[in-house]
Amino acid sequence: MSSDAPTVSDDAPTADDAGPKIAAENVRKVFGRIVALDDVSLSVRENEIFAVVGDNGAGKSTLMNLLCGVHRPTQGSLSLNGRPVAFDGPDEARAAGIETVYQDLALMDDLDVATNIFMGNFPRKGVGPFSVVDWEETYERAATIVDTHLERDIDPRAEVAYHSGGERQLIAIARALAFDPDVVILDEPTSALSVDATELVQETVRTLRRNGKTIIIVSHSLEEIFGLADRIGVLYQGSMAAVTSTDDVSADELRSLMVSGERS
Ligand SMILES: Nc1ncnc2c1ncn2[C@@H]1O[C@H](COP(=O)(O)OP(=O)(O)OP(=O)(O)O)[C@@H](O)[C@H]1O
């Protein structure tokens, strides 16, 4: 994590205090006349996989964008490690240890894996204006992220174009890991993938958790949610209809919560 700090209140509790890793309290987000989120609270524990689900337009992306600094809440507050935070843009959320992997991945096909992972964030050698990209370090660190953090066999020197859909998702996750986040937000990570690729990505998400990350998954897919999540927050028309342990809800109840806001 870099030392650039987001706005943090002086009298906040210390990071050692027990409590959620990341939380939103009574957040409201308005775009013109549209209330995208209304009085939404969520609290994600350290090292859990938390799924945010909901029908089209329920507010999932807006909530994700609040957590990763793209939007600021119209009302309400966010906290990280028990401290109030107000991110003035995604860079501040990144500096605080929150990374997002967007659905469109934004990979550059004709560049190699390591270059994609470190684009805009290359290890450098030398001082100030005389520094240059440290390519040896770039490939070594890319290999470490892929081998150690993702536990996958992907060649850092291979062009991204030659990789499957599942591997491309893993490369995008590796790019997020290059910033050494504590919290990783995944936007629909398997929505366009085959069954095998979905399994590859889901296995990797479990690996991330095993390696200490806190994970928030935005998803439509019941299969993905039941296969991965410890807990689920269901958004319905901009409100948090339910927060439940995955073990305490059936697929039918979850479907009902997503389409009507009621358990059934
Ligand atoms: N930047 C914006 N400007 C205006 N309205 C917005 C903006 N972002 C979201 N909205 C509106 O806020 C509401 C919630 O949208 P959001 O994209 O968060 O839902 P979602 O659950 O992610 O939907 P989907 O699954 O279709 O992506 C929608 O009515 C949407 O049109």
PDB file of C-alpha atoms and ligand atoms in Angstrom:
ATOM      1  CA  MET A   1       0.000   0.000   0.000  1.00  0.00           C
ATOM      2  CA  SER A   2       1.321   3.482  -0.745  1.00  0.00           C
ATOM      3  CA  SER A   3       1.553   6.074   1.997  1.00  0.00           C
ATOM      4  CA  ASP A   4      -0.912   8.504   0.365  1.00  0.00           C
ATOM      5  CA  ALA A   5      -3.639   8.646   2.944  1.00  0.00           C
ATOM      6  CA  PRO A   6      -7.317   9.248   2.272  1.00  0.00           C
ATOM      7  CA  THR A   7      -9.236  11.710   4.405  1.00  0.00           C
ATOM      8  CA  VAL A   8      -9.368  10.130   7.877  1.00  0.00           C
ATOM      9  CA  SER A   9     -10.807  11.791  10.951  1.00  0.00           C
ATOM     10  CA  ASP A  10      -8.317  12.511  13.752  1.00  0.00           C
ATOM     11  CA  ASP A  11     -10.358  11.054  16.573  1.00  0.00           C
ATOM     12  CA  ALA A  12     -11.079   7.781  14.787  1.00  0.00           C
ATOM     13  CA  PRO A  13     -10.420   4.493  16.566  1.00  0.00           C
ATOM     14  CA  THR A  14      -7.226   2.634  15.697  1.00  0.00           C
ATOM     15  CA  ALA A  15      -7.044  -0.001  12.987  1.00  0.00           C
ATOM     16  CA  ASP A  16      -6.625  -2.646  15.676  1.00  0.00           C
ATOM     17  CA  ASP A  17     -10.163  -2.138  16.966  1.00  0.00           C
ATOM     18  CA  ALA A  18     -12.372  -5.123  16.250  1.00  0.00           C
ATOM     19  CA  GLY A  19     -15.035  -4.398  13.680  1.00  0.00           C
ATOM     20  CA  PRO A  20     -15.690  -4.591   9.980  1.00  0.00           C
ATOM     21  CA  LYS A  21     -12.910  -4.289   7.457  1.00  0.00           C
ATOM     22  CA  ILE A  22     -14.986  -1.979   5.279  1.00  0.00           C
ATOM     23  CA  ALA A  23     -18.438  -0.547   5.906  1.00  0.00           C
ATOM     24  CA  ALA A  24     -21.012   1.849   4.545  1.00  0.00           C
ATOM     25  CA  GLU A  25     -23.441   3.442   6.948  1.00  0.00           C
ATOM     26  CA  ASN A  26     -26.801   4.858   5.846  1.00  0.00           C
ATOM     27  CA  VAL A  27     -25.482   5.892   2.449  1.00  0.00           C
ATOM     28  CA  ARG A  28     -27.652   7.671  -0.049  1.00  0.00           C
ATOM     29  CA  LYS A  29     -26.586   8.447  -3.587  1.00  0.00           C
ATOM     30  CA  VAL A  30     -28.613  10.675  -5.842  1.00  0.00           C
ATOM     31  CA  PHE A  31     -27.993  11.374  -9.534  1.00  0.00           C
ATOM     32  CA  GLY A  32     -30.206  14.331 -10.430  1.00  0.00           C
ATOM     33  CA  ARG A  33     -33.721  13.069  -9.703  1.00  0.00           C
ATOM     34  CA  ILE A  34     -32.690   9.418  -9.508  1.00  0.00           C
ATOM     35  CA  VAL A  35     -32.142   7.939  -6.065  1.00  0.00           C
ATOM     36  CA  ALA A  36     -29.670   5.161  -6.857  1.00  0.00           C
ATOM     37  CA  LEU A  37     -29.107   4.204  -3.197  1.00  0.00           C
ATOM     38  CA  ASP A  38     -31.228   5.107  -0.202  1.00  0.00           C
ATOM     39  CA  ASP A  39     -30.154   4.528   3.398  1.00  0.00           C
ATOM     40  CA  VAL A  40     -27.929   1.571   2.527  1.00  0.00           C
ATOM     41  CA  SER A  41     -25.683   0.054   5.159  1.00  0.00           C
ATOM     42  CA  LEU A  42     -23.267  -2.807   4.743  1.00  0.00           C
ATOM     43  CA  SER A  43     -20.451  -4.163   6.803  1.00  0.00           C
ATOM     44  CA  VAL A  44     -17.878  -6.532   5.351  1.00  0.00           C
ATOM     45  CA  ARG A  45     -15.687  -8.519   7.726  1.00  0.00           C
ATOM     46  CA  GLU A  46     -11.992  -8.965   7.255  1.00  0.00           C
ATOM     47  CA  ASN A  47     -11.138 -11.922   5.039  1.00  0.00           C
ATOM     48  CA  GLU A  48     -14.682 -12.793   4.027  1.00  0.00           C
ATOM     49  CA  ILE A  49     -16.205 -13.103   0.574  1.00  0.00           C
ATOM     50  CA  PHE A  50     -19.235 -10.836   0.542  1.00  0.00           C
ATOM     51  CA  ALA A  51     -21.566 -10.834  -2.458  1.00  0.00           C
ATOM     52  CA  VAL A  52     -23.612  -7.781  -3.408  1.00  0.00           C
ATOM     53  CA  VAL A  53     -26.523  -8.931  -5.524  1.00  0.00           C
ATOM     54  CA  GLY A  54     -29.626  -7.410  -7.023  1.00  0.00           C
ATOM     55  CA  ASP A  55     -31.643  -7.044 -10.200  1.00  0.00           C
ATOM     56  CA  ASN A  56     -30.752  -4.609 -12.999  1.00  0.00           C
ATOM     57  CA  GLY A  57     -30.741  -1.049 -11.679  1.00  0.00           C
ATOM     58  CA  ALA A  58     -30.810  -2.160  -8.012  1.00  0.00           C
ATOM     59  CA  GLY A  59     -27.760  -0.025  -7.203  1.00  0.00           C
ATOM     60  CA  LYS A  60     -24.926  -2.589  -7.195  1.00  0.00           C
ATOM     61  CA  SER A  61     -22.538  -0.580  -9.377  1.00  0.00           C
ATOM     62  CA  THR A  62     -23.307   2.601  -7.496  1.00  0.00           C
ATOM     63  CA  LEU A  63     -22.476   0.950  -4.179  1.00  0.00           C
ATOM     64  CA  MET A  64     -19.275  -0.492  -5.622  1.00  0.00           C
ATOM     65  CA  ASN A  65     -18.352   2.917  -7.017  1.00  0.00           C
ATOM     66  CA  LEU A  66     -18.851   4.512  -3.606  1.00  0.00           C
ATOM     67  CA  LEU A  67     -16.600   1.940  -1.954  1.00  0.00           C
ATOM     68  CA  CYS A  68     -13.829   2.432  -4.503  1.00  0.00           C
ATOM     69  CA  GLY A  69     -13.918   6.220  -4.587  1.00  0.00           C
ATOM     70  CA  VAL A  70     -15.489   6.775  -8.014  1.00  0.00           C
ATOM     71  CA  HIS A  71     -18.508   8.467  -6.391  1.00  0.00           C
ATOM     72  CA  ARG A  72     -18.943  10.189  -3.065  1.00  0.00           C
ATOM     73  CA  PRO A  73     -22.100   9.490  -1.078  1.00  0.00           C
ATOM     74  CA  THR A  74     -24.745  12.226  -1.139  1.00  0.00           C
ATOM     75  CA  GLN A  75     -25.356  11.325   2.495  1.00  0.00           C
ATOM     76  CA  GLY A  76     -23.974   8.749   4.910  1.00  0.00           C
ATOM     77  CA  SER A  77     -20.447   7.590   5.542  1.00  0.00           C
ATOM     78  CA  LEU A  78     -17.850   4.936   4.789  1.00  0.00           C
ATOM     79  CA  SER A  79     -15.310   3.391   7.085  1.00  0.00           C
ATOM     80  CA  LEU A  80     -12.219   1.263   6.627  1.00  0.00           C
ATOM     81  CA  ASN A  81     -10.660  -0.663   9.516  1.00  0.00           C
ATOM     82  CA  GLY A  82     -13.074   1.150  11.831  1.00  0.00           C
ATOM     83  CA  ARG A  83     -11.975   4.621  10.702  1.00  0.00           C
ATOM     84  CA  PRO A  84     -14.247   6.997   8.824  1.00  0.00           C
ATOM     85  CA  VAL A  85     -12.966   7.598   5.286  1.00  0.00           C
ATOM     86  CA  ALA A  86     -14.018   9.934   2.495  1.00  0.00           C
ATOM     87  CA  PHE A  87     -12.298   9.139  -0.781  1.00  0.00           C
ATOM     88  CA  ASP A  88     -11.724  11.999  -3.131  1.00  0.00           C
ATOM     89  CA  GLY A  89     -11.378   9.762  -6.172  1.00  0.00           C
ATOM     90  CA  PRO A  90     -10.263   6.188  -6.909  1.00  0.00           C
ATOM     91  CA  ASP A  91      -6.593   6.965  -6.269  1.00  0.00           C
ATOM     92  CA  GLU A  92      -7.354   7.653  -2.617  1.00  0.00           C
ATOM     93  CA  ALA A  93      -9.290   4.393  -2.291  1.00  0.00           C
ATOM     94  CA  ARG A  94      -6.349   2.607  -3.929  1.00  0.00           C
ATOM     95  CA  ALA A  95      -3.910   4.251  -1.520  1.00  0.00           C
ATOM     96  CA  ALA A  96      -6.089   3.001   1.335  1.00  0.00           C
ATOM     97  CA  GLY A  97      -5.898  -0.567  -0.007  1.00  0.00           C
ATOM     98  CA  ILE A  98      -9.086  -0.976  -2.063  1.00  0.00           C
ATOM     99  CA  GLU A  99      -8.821  -2.268  -5.633  1.00  0.00           C
ATOM    100  CA  THR A 100     -11.573  -2.929  -8.141  1.00  0.00           C
ATOM    101  CA  VAL A 101     -11.571  -5.311 -11.088  1.00  0.00           C
ATOM    102  CA  TYR A 102     -14.158  -4.034 -13.555  1.00  0.00           C
ATOM    103  CA  GLN A 103     -16.171  -6.236 -15.833  1.00  0.00           C
ATOM    104  CA  ASP A 104     -14.566  -4.911 -19.020  1.00  0.00           C
ATOM    105  CA  LEU A 105     -11.047  -5.882 -17.744  1.00  0.00           C
ATOM    106  CA  ALA A 106      -9.418  -3.250 -20.018  1.00  0.00           C
ATOM    107  CA  LEU A 107      -6.462  -5.443 -20.973  1.00  0.00           C
ATOM    108  CA  MET A 108      -4.148  -4.621 -23.859  1.00  0.00           C
ATOM    109  CA  ASP A 109      -4.111  -7.727 -26.028  1.00  0.00           C
ATOM    110  CA  ASP A 110      -0.873  -7.152 -27.897  1.00  0.00           C
ATOM    111  CA  LEU A 111       1.178  -6.502 -24.771  1.00  0.00           C
ATOM    112  CA  ASP A 112       2.514  -9.193 -22.505  1.00  0.00           C
ATOM    113  CA  VAL A 113       1.062 -10.245 -19.170  1.00  0.00           C
ATOM    114  CA  ALA A 114       3.615  -8.455 -16.972  1.00  0.00           C
ATOM    115  CA  THR A 115       3.237  -5.195 -18.902  1.00  0.00           C
ATOM    116  CA  ASN A 116      -0.536  -5.381 -18.464  1.00  0.00           C
ATOM    117  CA  ILE A 117      -0.167  -6.082 -14.752  1.00  0.00           C
ATOM    118  CA  PHE A 118       2.124  -3.093 -14.146  1.00  0.00           C
ATOM    119  CA  MET A 119       0.865  -0.607 -16.757  1.00  0.00           C
ATOM    120  CA  GLY A 120       0.951   2.815 -15.081  1.00  0.00           C
ATOM    121  CA  ASN A 121       2.593   1.311 -12.006  1.00  0.00           C
ATOM    122  CA  PHE A 122       5.934  -0.052 -13.242  1.00  0.00           C
ATOM    123  CA  PRO A 123       8.771  -0.755 -10.826  1.00  0.00           C
ATOM    124  CA  ARG A 124      11.497   1.779 -11.618  1.00  0.00           C
ATOM    125  CA  LYS A 125      15.232   2.039 -11.070  1.00  0.00           C
ATOM    126  CA  GLY A 126      17.325   5.183 -10.878  1.00  0.00           C
ATOM    127  CA  VAL A 127      16.420   8.479  -9.310  1.00  0.00           C
ATOM    128  CA  GLY A 128      13.833  11.133 -10.167  1.00  0.00           C
ATOM    129  CA  PRO A 129      13.795  12.241 -13.822  1.00  0.00           C
ATOM    130  CA  PHE A 130      16.589   9.765 -14.611  1.00  0.00           C
ATOM    131  CA  SER A 131      14.627   6.726 -13.461  1.00  0.00           C
ATOM    132  CA  VAL A 132      13.625   4.073 -15.996  1.00  0.00           C
ATOM    133  CA  VAL A 133      11.327   1.077 -15.923  1.00  0.00           C
ATOM    134  CA  ASP A 134      13.018  -1.846 -14.194  1.00  0.00           C
ATOM    135  CA  TRP A 135      11.980  -4.624 -16.566  1.00  0.00           C
ATOM    136  CA  GLU A 136      13.766  -7.376 -14.676  1.00  0.00           C
ATOM    137  CA  GLU A 137      11.886  -6.412 -11.515  1.00  0.00           C
ATOM    138  CA  THR A 138       8.638  -6.063 -13.515  1.00  0.00           C
ATOM    139  CA  TYR A 139       8.817  -9.662 -14.772  1.00  0.00           C
ATOM    140  CA  GLU A 140       9.954 -11.012 -11.405  1.00  0.00           C
ATOM    141  CA  ARG A 141       7.163  -9.296  -9.521  1.00  0.00           C
ATOM    142  CA  ALA A 142       4.572 -10.341 -12.111  1.00  0.00           C
ATOM    143  CA  ALA A 143       5.732 -13.958 -11.713  1.00  0.00           C
ATOM    144  CA  THR A 144       5.484 -13.672  -7.930  1.00  0.00           C
ATOM    145  CA  ILE A 145       1.943 -12.299  -8.066  1.00  0.00           C
ATOM    146  CA  VAL A 146       0.786 -14.980 -10.482  1.00  0.00           C
ATOM    147  CA  ASP A 147       2.618 -17.885  -8.798  1.00  0.00           C
ATOM    148  CA  THR A 148       2.279 -16.952  -5.143  1.00  0.00           C
ATOM    149  CA  HIS A 149      -0.868 -14.888  -4.804  1.00  0.00           C
ATOM    150  CA  LEU A 150      -2.985 -16.445  -7.539  1.00  0.00           C
ATOM    151  CA  GLU A 151      -1.229 -19.835  -7.485  1.00  0.00           C
ATOM    152  CA  ARG A 152      -1.572 -20.095 -11.275  1.00  0.00           C
ATOM    153  CA  ASP A 153       0.729 -21.009 -14.125  1.00  0.00           C
ATOM    154  CA  ILE A 154       0.676 -17.966 -16.410  1.00  0.00           C
ATOM    155  CA  ASP A 155       3.825 -16.849 -18.265  1.00  0.00           C
ATOM    156  CA  PRO A 156       4.462 -13.138 -17.562  1.00  0.00           C
ATOM    157  CA  ARG A 157       6.172 -12.808 -20.971  1.00  0.00           C
ATOM    158  CA  ALA A 158       3.290 -14.192 -23.057  1.00  0.00           C
ATOM    159  CA  GLU A 159       0.985 -11.831 -24.927  1.00  0.00           C
ATOM    160  CA  VAL A 160      -2.404 -11.396 -23.318  1.00  0.00           C
ATOM    161  CA  ALA A 161      -4.101 -12.150 -26.666  1.00  0.00           C
ATOM    162  CA  TYR A 162      -3.182 -15.837 -26.351  1.00  0.00           C
ATOM    163  CA  HIS A 163      -5.023 -16.301 -23.065  1.00  0.00           C
ATOM    164  CA  SER A 164      -8.471 -17.741 -22.415  1.00  0.00           C
ATOM    165  CA  GLY A 165     -11.349 -15.779 -20.908  1.00  0.00           C
ATOM    166  CA  GLY A 166     -10.700 -17.193 -17.445  1.00  0.00           C
ATOM    167  CA  GLU A 167      -6.980 -16.427 -17.664  1.00  0.00           C
ATOM    168  CA  ARG A 168      -7.733 -12.869 -18.783  1.00  0.00           C
ATOM    169  CA  GLN A 169      -9.855 -12.393 -15.677  1.00  0.00           C
ATOM    170  CA  LEU A 170      -6.934 -13.692 -13.603  1.00  0.00           C
ATOM    171  CA  ILE A 171      -4.558 -11.243 -15.305  1.00  0.00           C
ATOM    172  CA  ALA A 172      -6.931  -8.391 -14.431  1.00  0.00           C
ATOM    173  CA  ILE A 173      -7.009  -9.635 -10.835  1.00  0.00           C
ATOM    174  CA  ALA A 174      -3.195  -9.800 -10.854  1.00  0.00           C
ATOM    175  CA  ARG A 175      -3.120  -6.171 -11.999  1.00  0.00           C
ATOM    176  CA  ALA A 176      -5.229  -5.258  -8.958  1.00  0.00           C
ATOM    177  CA  LEU A 177      -2.891  -7.266  -6.706  1.00  0.00           C
ATOM    178  CA  ALA A 178       0.098  -5.269  -7.972  1.00  0.00           C
ATOM    179  CA  PHE A 179      -1.190  -2.448  -5.745  1.00  0.00           C
ATOM    180  CA  ASP A 180      -1.131  -4.766  -2.724  1.00  0.00           C
ATOM    181  CA  PRO A 181      -4.749  -4.184  -1.693  1.00  0.00           C
ATOM    182  CA  ASP A 182      -6.460  -5.521   1.426  1.00  0.00           C
ATOM    183  CA  VAL A 183      -9.909  -5.290  -0.166  1.00  0.00           C
ATOM    184  CA  VAL A 184     -10.610  -6.515  -3.703  1.00  0.00           C
ATOM    185  CA  ILE A 185     -13.927  -5.650  -5.356  1.00  0.00           C
ATOM    186  CA  LEU A 186     -14.835  -7.890  -8.300  1.00  0.00           C
ATOM    187  CA  ASP A 187     -17.543  -6.736 -10.710  1.00  0.00           C
ATOM    188  CA  GLU A 188     -19.334  -9.729 -12.245  1.00  0.00           C
ATOM    189  CA  PRO A 189     -16.086 -11.726 -12.503  1.00  0.00           C
ATOM    190  CA  THR A 190     -17.549 -14.731 -14.330  1.00  0.00           C
ATOM    191  CA  SER A 191     -20.477 -13.260 -16.247  1.00  0.00           C
ATOM    192  CA  ALA A 192     -19.070 -13.936 -19.713  1.00  0.00           C
ATOM    193  CA  LEU A 193     -17.159 -17.134 -18.980  1.00  0.00           C
ATOM    194  CA  SER A 194     -17.505 -20.807 -19.819  1.00  0.00           C
ATOM    195  CA  VAL A 195     -18.119 -23.358 -17.062  1.00  0.00           C
ATOM    196  CA  ASP A 196     -14.421 -24.298 -16.887  1.00  0.00           C
ATOM    197  CA  ALA A 197     -13.289 -20.687 -16.870  1.00  0.00           C
ATOM    198  CA  THR A 198     -15.830 -19.874 -14.176  1.00  0.00           C
ATOM    199  CA  GLU A 199     -14.418 -22.657 -12.015  1.00  0.00           C
ATOM    200  CA  LEU A 200     -10.868 -21.359 -12.603  1.00  0.00           C
ATOM    201  CA  VAL A 201     -11.829 -17.838 -11.534  1.00  0.00           C
ATOM    202  CA  GLN A 202     -13.837 -19.007  -8.536  1.00  0.00           C
ATOM    203  CA  GLU A 203     -10.956 -21.174  -7.356  1.00  0.00           C
ATOM    204  CA  THR A 204      -8.690 -18.143  -7.649  1.00  0.00           C
ATOM    205  CA  VAL A 205     -11.100 -16.011  -5.606  1.00  0.00           C
ATOM    206  CA  ARG A 206     -10.912 -18.643  -2.854  1.00  0.00           C
ATOM    207  CA  THR A 207      -7.112 -18.481  -3.115  1.00  0.00           C
ATOM    208  CA  LEU A 208      -7.226 -14.715  -2.662  1.00  0.00           C
ATOM    209  CA  ARG A 209      -9.220 -15.168   0.504  1.00  0.00           C
ATOM    210  CA  ARG A 210      -6.801 -17.838   1.742  1.00  0.00           C
ATOM    211  CA  ASN A 211      -4.032 -15.305   1.130  1.00  0.00           C
ATOM    212  CA  GLY A 212      -5.711 -12.766   3.401  1.00  0.00           C
ATOM    213  CA  LYS A 213      -7.782 -10.576   1.094  1.00  0.00           C
ATOM    214  CA  THR A 214     -11.264  -9.293   1.872  1.00  0.00           C
ATOM    215  CA  ILE A 215     -13.414  -9.753  -1.226  1.00  0.00           C
ATOM    216  CA  ILE A 216     -16.597  -8.077  -2.385  1.00  0.00           C
ATOM    217  CA  ILE A 217     -18.226  -9.627  -5.445  1.00  0.00           C
ATOM    218  CA  VAL A 218     -20.914  -7.832  -7.384  1.00  0.00           C
ATOM    219  CA  SER A 219     -22.940 -10.512  -9.097  1.00  0.00           C
ATOM    220  CA  HIS A 220     -26.158 -11.558 -10.771  1.00  0.00           C
ATOM    221  CA  SER A 221     -25.268 -15.226 -10.748  1.00  0.00           C
ATOM    222  CA  LEU A 222     -26.875 -17.374  -8.051  1.00  0.00           C
ATOM    223  CA  GLU A 223     -24.454 -20.173  -8.851  1.00  0.00           C
ATOM    224  CA  GLU A 224     -21.505 -17.902  -8.274  1.00  0.00           C
ATOM    225  CA  ILE A 225     -22.983 -16.496  -5.086  1.00  0.00           C
ATOM    226  CA  PHE A 226     -23.738 -19.891  -3.572  1.00  0.00           C
ATOM    227  CA  GLY A 227     -20.404 -21.266  -4.743  1.00  0.00           C
ATOM    228  CA  LEU A 228     -18.315 -18.503  -3.250  1.00  0.00           C
ATOM    229  CA  ALA A 229     -19.904 -16.077  -0.825  1.00  0.00           C
ATOM    230  CA  ASP A 230     -19.850 -16.265   2.963  1.00  0.00           C
ATOM    231  CA  ARG A 231     -22.541 -13.606   3.200  1.00  0.00           C
ATOM    232  CA  ILE A 232     -24.810 -11.827   0.786  1.00  0.00           C
ATOM    233  CA  GLY A 233     -26.252  -8.320   0.685  1.00  0.00           C
ATOM    234  CA  VAL A 234     -29.342  -8.023  -1.528  1.00  0.00           C
ATOM    235  CA  LEU A 235     -30.093  -4.638  -3.047  1.00  0.00           C
ATOM    236  CA  TYR A 236     -33.612  -3.972  -4.243  1.00  0.00           C
ATOM    237  CA  GLN A 237     -34.510  -0.677  -5.920  1.00  0.00           C
ATOM    238  CA  GLY A 238     -31.700   1.168  -4.150  1.00  0.00           C
ATOM    239  CA  SER A 239     -32.341  -0.237  -0.667  1.00  0.00           C
ATOM    240  CA  MET A 240     -30.619  -3.070   1.176  1.00  0.00           C
ATOM    241  CA  ALA A 241     -33.441  -5.637   1.314  1.00  0.00           C
ATOM    242  CA  ALA A 242     -31.443  -8.200   3.310  1.00  0.00           C
ATOM    243  CA  VAL A 243     -28.015  -9.172   4.528  1.00  0.00           C
ATOM    244  CA  THR A 244     -27.749 -12.883   5.159  1.00  0.00           C
ATOM    245  CA  SER A 245     -25.270 -15.665   5.635  1.00  0.00           C
ATOM    246  CA  THR A 246     -25.197 -17.815   2.486  1.00  0.00           C
ATOM    247  CA  ASP A 247     -26.086 -20.842   4.611  1.00  0.00           C
ATOM    248  CA  ASP A 248     -29.271 -19.154   5.837  1.00  0.00           C
ATOM    249  CA  VAL A 249     -30.947 -18.491   2.496  1.00  0.00           C
ATOM    250  CA  SER A 250     -32.217 -20.748  -0.280  1.00  0.00           C
ATOM    251  CA  ALA A 251     -31.869 -20.012  -3.984  1.00  0.00           C
ATOM    252  CA  ASP A 252     -35.640 -19.417  -4.181  1.00  0.00           C
ATOM    253  CA  GLU A 253     -35.553 -16.982  -1.279  1.00  0.00           C
ATOM    254  CA  LEU A 254     -32.621 -15.141  -2.797  1.00  0.00           C
ATOM    255  CA  ARG A 255     -34.362 -14.930  -6.161  1.00  0.00           C
ATOM    256  CA  SER A 256     -37.453 -13.582  -4.440  1.00  0.00           C
ATOM    257  CA  LEU A 257     -35.410 -10.994  -2.518  1.00  0.00           C
ATOM    258  CA  MET A 258     -33.803  -9.861  -5.768  1.00  0.00           C
ATOM    259  CA  VAL A 259     -37.051  -9.457  -7.705  1.00  0.00           C
ATOM    260  CA  SER A 260     -39.433  -8.242  -4.974  1.00  0.00           C
ATOM    261  CA  GLY A 261     -37.351  -7.218  -1.976  1.00  0.00           C
ATOM    262  CA  GLU A 262     -39.186  -9.872   0.068  1.00  0.00           C
ATOM    263  CA  ARG A 263     -37.964 -13.293   1.105  1.00  0.00           C
ATOM    264  CA  SER A 264     -41.116 -14.878  -0.426  1.00  0.00           C
TER     265      SER A 264
HETATM  266  N1  LIG B   1     -23.866   8.189 -13.286  1.00  0.00           N
HETATM  267  C1  LIG B   1     -25.193   8.052 -13.232  1.00  0.00           C
HETATM  268  N2  LIG B   1     -26.007   9.039 -13.622  1.00  0.00           N
HETATM  269  C2  LIG B   1     -27.347   8.912 -13.566  1.00  0.00           C
HETATM  270  N3  LIG B   1     -27.980   7.807 -13.107  1.00  0.00           N
HETATM  271  C3  LIG B   1     -27.211   6.781 -12.712  1.00  0.00           C
HETATM  272  C4  LIG B   1     -25.791   6.839 -12.746  1.00  0.00           C
HETATM  273  N4  LIG B   1     -25.301   5.659 -12.280  1.00  0.00           N
HETATM  274  C5  LIG B   1     -26.374   4.909 -11.974  1.00  0.00           C
HETATM  275  N5  LIG B   1     -27.516   5.573 -12.226  1.00  0.00           N
HETATM  276  C6  LIG B   1     -28.891   5.094 -11.996  1.00  0.00           C
HETATM  277  O1  LIG B   1     -28.919   4.610 -10.668  1.00  0.00           O
HETATM  278  C7  LIG B   1     -29.701   3.422 -10.601  1.00  0.00           C
HETATM  279  C8  LIG B   1     -28.839   2.271 -10.070  1.00  0.00           C
HETATM  280  O2  LIG B   1     -27.892   1.953 -11.087  1.00  0.00           O
HETATM  281  P1  LIG B   1     -26.707   0.911 -10.889  1.00  0.00           P
HETATM  282  O3  LIG B   1     -25.910   0.928 -12.157  1.00  0.00           O
HETATM  283  O4  LIG B   1     -26.006   1.185  -9.637  1.00  0.00           O
HETATM  284  O5  LIG B   1     -27.507  -0.466 -10.758  1.00  0.00           O
HETATM  285  P2  LIG B   1     -26.956  -1.956 -10.948  1.00  0.00           P
HETATM  286  O6  LIG B   1     -27.612  -2.756  -9.885  1.00  0.00           O
HETATM  287  O7  LIG B   1     -25.481  -1.958 -11.010  1.00  0.00           O
HETATM  288  O8  LIG B   1     -27.575  -2.324 -12.358  1.00  0.00           O
HETATM  289  P3  LIG B   1     -27.008  -3.328 -13.499  1.00  0.00           P
HETATM  290  O9  LIG B   1     -27.032  -4.713 -12.920  1.00  0.00           O
HETATM  291  O10 LIG B   1     -27.983  -3.153 -14.606  1.00  0.00           O
HETATM  292  O11 LIG B   1     -25.630  -2.869 -13.838  1.00  0.00           O
HETATM  293  C9  LIG B   1     -30.246   3.182 -11.995  1.00  0.00           C
HETATM  294  O12 LIG B   1     -31.529   3.777 -12.068  1.00  0.00           O
HETATM  295  C10 LIG B   1     -29.271   3.923 -12.878  1.00  0.00           C
HETATM  296  O13 LIG B   1     -29.881   4.347 -14.067  1.00  0.00           O
END
